[in-house]
């Protein structure tokens, strides 16, 4: 598995409750752009439309060498490929108050582009501060245990 892009903002803004791997329906120029690293998923999220999940606000910048006879739309909605059981489970849980579905990363698995999506609950400011304090404390503990403190 090769990670193409990571959504570090998601782990800071949200408390991750459940994680699922999903496929993406992409066009040829999008695959080329993703492999070249021209993708951003920081502001992206998944929405439910007619019983299917779509990835919204995922920005894939087209390459200049891509096909010239089409007009690429960098922020179009992209369908997520999930099994029916996964869709039903996510629908049931996403209806709870305050839960959303955000992408965590884009990666290649056996030549296919996949996205890890997560059922997440937004963190409050105090929770974000507490997480930062815990991370700093663990870093300090590691220094002290190594004898460099």
mmCIF file of C-alpha atoms in Angstrom:
data_model
loop_
_atom_site.group_PDB
_atom_site.id
_atom_site.type_symbol
_atom_site.label_atom_id
_atom_site.label_comp_id
_atom_site.label_asym_id
_atom_site.label_seq_id
_atom_site.Cartn_x
_atom_site.Cartn_y
_atom_site.Cartn_z
ATOM 1 C CA UNK A 1 0.000 0.000 0.000
ATOM 2 C CA UNK A 2 1.436 3.365 -1.070
ATOM 3 C CA UNK A 3 -0.087 6.462 0.557
ATOM 4 C CA UNK A 4 -0.602 9.206 -2.031
ATOM 5 C CA UNK A 5 -1.989 11.938 0.220
ATOM 6 C CA UNK A 6 -2.951 12.204 3.867
ATOM 7 C CA UNK A 7 -5.608 14.336 5.591
ATOM 8 C CA UNK A 8 -3.776 15.373 8.765
ATOM 9 C CA UNK A 9 -6.418 18.013 9.491
ATOM 10 C CA UNK A 10 -9.056 15.316 9.984
ATOM 11 C CA UNK A 11 -7.262 13.697 12.920
ATOM 12 C CA UNK A 12 -6.886 17.124 14.550
ATOM 13 C CA UNK A 13 -10.447 18.348 13.956
ATOM 14 C CA UNK A 14 -12.327 15.082 14.504
ATOM 15 C CA UNK A 15 -12.462 12.135 16.865
ATOM 16 C CA UNK A 16 -12.270 9.064 14.612
ATOM 17 C CA UNK A 17 -14.894 6.456 15.578
ATOM 18 C CA UNK A 18 -14.804 3.945 12.710
ATOM 19 C CA UNK A 19 -12.692 3.565 9.569
ATOM 20 C CA UNK A 20 -13.601 1.941 6.205
ATOM 21 C CA UNK A 21 -11.695 1.533 2.926
ATOM 22 C CA UNK A 22 -13.627 2.509 -0.212
ATOM 23 C CA UNK A 23 -12.914 2.582 -3.927
ATOM 24 C CA UNK A 24 -13.315 5.687 -6.084
ATOM 25 C CA UNK A 25 -14.856 6.120 -9.520
ATOM 26 C CA UNK A 26 -12.256 8.186 -11.391
ATOM 27 C CA UNK A 27 -11.532 9.307 -14.937
ATOM 28 C CA UNK A 28 -8.222 8.649 -16.706
ATOM 29 C CA UNK A 29 -6.825 12.160 -16.272
ATOM 30 C CA UNK A 30 -7.614 11.987 -12.536
ATOM 31 C CA UNK A 31 -5.539 8.822 -12.104
ATOM 32 C CA UNK A 32 -2.565 10.482 -13.807
ATOM 33 C CA UNK A 33 -2.903 13.590 -11.634
ATOM 34 C CA UNK A 34 -3.235 11.568 -8.416
ATOM 35 C CA UNK A 35 -0.121 9.546 -9.251
ATOM 36 C CA UNK A 36 1.707 12.848 -9.858
ATOM 37 C CA UNK A 37 0.629 13.998 -6.360
ATOM 38 C CA UNK A 38 -1.723 16.761 -7.486
ATOM 39 C CA UNK A 39 -4.583 15.949 -5.103
ATOM 40 C CA UNK A 40 -5.891 17.647 -1.953
ATOM 41 C CA UNK A 41 -8.418 16.080 0.432
ATOM 42 C CA UNK A 42 -8.133 18.533 3.344
ATOM 43 C CA UNK A 43 -11.610 20.038 2.922
ATOM 44 C CA UNK A 44 -13.301 16.953 1.509
ATOM 45 C CA UNK A 45 -16.193 15.030 3.059
ATOM 46 C CA UNK A 46 -18.645 12.327 2.019
ATOM 47 C CA UNK A 47 -22.369 12.869 1.529
ATOM 48 C CA UNK A 48 -25.232 10.454 0.996
ATOM 49 C CA UNK A 49 -27.234 10.947 -2.223
ATOM 50 C CA UNK A 50 -29.933 8.487 -3.326
ATOM 51 C CA UNK A 51 -28.447 5.638 -1.294
ATOM 52 C CA UNK A 52 -24.865 6.179 -2.526
ATOM 53 C CA UNK A 53 -21.915 7.999 -0.986
ATOM 54 C CA UNK A 54 -20.072 10.700 -2.918
ATOM 55 C CA UNK A 55 -16.782 12.426 -2.087
ATOM 56 C CA UNK A 56 -17.281 16.197 -2.235
ATOM 57 C CA UNK A 57 -14.596 18.946 -2.380
ATOM 58 C CA UNK A 58 -11.732 16.604 -3.243
ATOM 59 C CA UNK A 59 -9.511 18.761 -5.463
ATOM 60 C CA UNK A 60 -7.606 16.910 -8.210
ATOM 61 C CA UNK A 61 -5.663 19.424 -10.298
ATOM 62 C CA UNK A 62 -5.408 18.316 -13.947
ATOM 63 C CA UNK A 63 -2.007 17.885 -15.573
ATOM 64 C CA UNK A 64 -1.219 20.093 -18.544
ATOM 65 C CA UNK A 65 -0.290 16.996 -20.534
ATOM 66 C CA UNK A 66 -3.684 15.380 -19.895
ATOM 67 C CA UNK A 67 -6.230 15.037 -22.660
ATOM 68 C CA UNK A 68 -6.990 18.356 -24.358
ATOM 69 C CA UNK A 69 -10.398 17.455 -25.814
ATOM 70 C CA UNK A 70 -12.155 17.417 -22.417
ATOM 71 C CA UNK A 71 -12.774 20.136 -19.876
ATOM 72 C CA UNK A 72 -11.694 18.643 -16.531
ATOM 73 C CA UNK A 73 -13.580 19.703 -13.409
ATOM 74 C CA UNK A 74 -11.096 19.498 -10.492
ATOM 75 C CA UNK A 75 -13.725 19.480 -7.714
ATOM 76 C CA UNK A 76 -16.459 17.294 -9.184
ATOM 77 C CA UNK A 77 -18.303 14.794 -6.973
ATOM 78 C CA UNK A 78 -16.727 11.330 -7.084
ATOM 79 C CA UNK A 79 -18.708 8.198 -6.271
ATOM 80 C CA UNK A 80 -17.413 6.002 -3.434
ATOM 81 C CA UNK A 81 -17.565 2.258 -4.030
ATOM 82 C CA UNK A 82 -18.758 0.420 -0.921
ATOM 83 C CA UNK A 83 -20.556 -2.839 -0.231
ATOM 84 C CA UNK A 84 -24.274 -2.546 0.528
ATOM 85 C CA UNK A 85 -23.786 -3.674 4.154
ATOM 86 C CA UNK A 86 -21.131 -0.984 4.697
ATOM 87 C CA UNK A 87 -23.412 1.664 3.189
ATOM 88 C CA UNK A 88 -26.339 0.676 5.421
ATOM 89 C CA UNK A 89 -24.137 0.633 8.545
ATOM 90 C CA UNK A 90 -22.666 4.066 7.743
ATOM 91 C CA UNK A 91 -26.115 5.509 6.987
ATOM 92 C CA UNK A 92 -27.417 4.341 10.364
ATOM 93 C CA UNK A 93 -24.463 5.716 12.291
ATOM 94 C CA UNK A 94 -24.121 8.957 10.306
ATOM 95 C CA UNK A 95 -27.689 9.945 11.211
ATOM 96 C CA UNK A 96 -26.602 10.394 14.819
ATOM 97 C CA UNK A 97 -26.207 14.010 15.849
ATOM 98 C CA UNK A 98 -22.784 15.484 15.223
ATOM 99 C CA UNK A 99 -21.335 12.651 13.113
ATOM 100 C CA UNK A 100 -19.807 13.139 9.673
ATOM 101 C CA UNK A 101 -17.832 11.094 7.171
ATOM 102 C CA UNK A 102 -14.369 12.419 6.268
ATOM 103 C CA UNK A 103 -11.549 10.998 4.126
ATOM 104 C CA UNK A 104 -8.332 10.147 5.980
ATOM 105 C CA UNK A 105 -6.007 9.288 3.093
ATOM 106 C CA UNK A 106 -5.755 8.308 -0.551
ATOM 107 C CA UNK A 107 -3.619 5.278 -1.332
ATOM 108 C CA UNK A 108 -2.827 2.750 -4.045
ATOM 109 C CA UNK A 109 -3.655 -0.909 -3.384
ATOM 110 C CA UNK A 110 -2.819 -3.404 -6.134
ATOM 111 C CA UNK A 111 -2.938 -0.679 -8.797
ATOM 112 C CA UNK A 112 -6.268 0.783 -7.654
ATOM 113 C CA UNK A 113 -6.787 4.140 -5.938
ATOM 114 C CA UNK A 114 -8.606 3.697 -2.627
ATOM 115 C CA UNK A 115 -9.695 6.150 0.038
ATOM 116 C CA UNK A 116 -9.921 5.496 3.780
ATOM 117 C CA UNK A 117 -13.066 7.190 5.060
ATOM 118 C CA UNK A 118 -13.933 7.560 8.710
ATOM 119 C CA UNK A 119 -17.051 8.112 10.726
ATOM 120 C CA UNK A 120 -16.035 11.054 12.893
ATOM 121 C CA UNK A 121 -17.332 13.405 15.574
ATOM 122 C CA UNK A 122 -16.105 17.004 15.684
ATOM 123 C CA UNK A 123 -13.796 17.896 18.568
ATOM 124 C CA UNK A 124 -14.347 20.938 20.704
ATOM 125 C CA UNK A 125 -11.480 23.404 21.274
ATOM 126 C CA UNK A 126 -10.743 22.054 24.757
ATOM 127 C CA UNK A 127 -10.447 18.513 23.360
ATOM 128 C CA UNK A 128 -7.989 19.711 20.702
ATOM 129 C CA UNK A 129 -5.867 21.377 23.407
ATOM 130 C CA UNK A 130 -5.944 18.241 25.537
ATOM 131 C CA UNK A 131 -4.770 16.135 22.573
ATOM 132 C CA UNK A 132 -1.852 18.523 21.946
ATOM 133 C CA UNK A 133 -0.891 18.459 25.633
ATOM 134 C CA UNK A 134 -0.948 14.641 25.701
ATOM 135 C CA UNK A 135 1.247 14.474 22.582
ATOM 136 C CA UNK A 136 3.760 16.918 24.119
ATOM 137 C CA UNK A 137 3.755 14.937 27.383
ATOM 138 C CA UNK A 138 4.480 11.667 25.544
ATOM 139 C CA UNK A 139 7.329 13.371 23.663
ATOM 140 C CA UNK A 140 8.794 14.664 26.948
ATOM 141 C CA UNK A 141 8.444 11.222 28.545
ATOM 142 C CA UNK A 142 10.332 9.655 25.647
ATOM 143 C CA UNK A 143 13.191 12.158 26.038
ATOM 144 C CA UNK A 144 13.432 11.532 29.775
ATOM 145 C CA UNK A 145 13.446 7.745 29.321
ATOM 146 C CA UNK A 146 16.206 7.996 26.705
ATOM 147 C CA UNK A 147 18.247 10.137 29.128
ATOM 148 C CA UNK A 148 18.214 13.327 27.066
ATOM 149 C CA UNK A 149 15.921 15.316 29.351
#
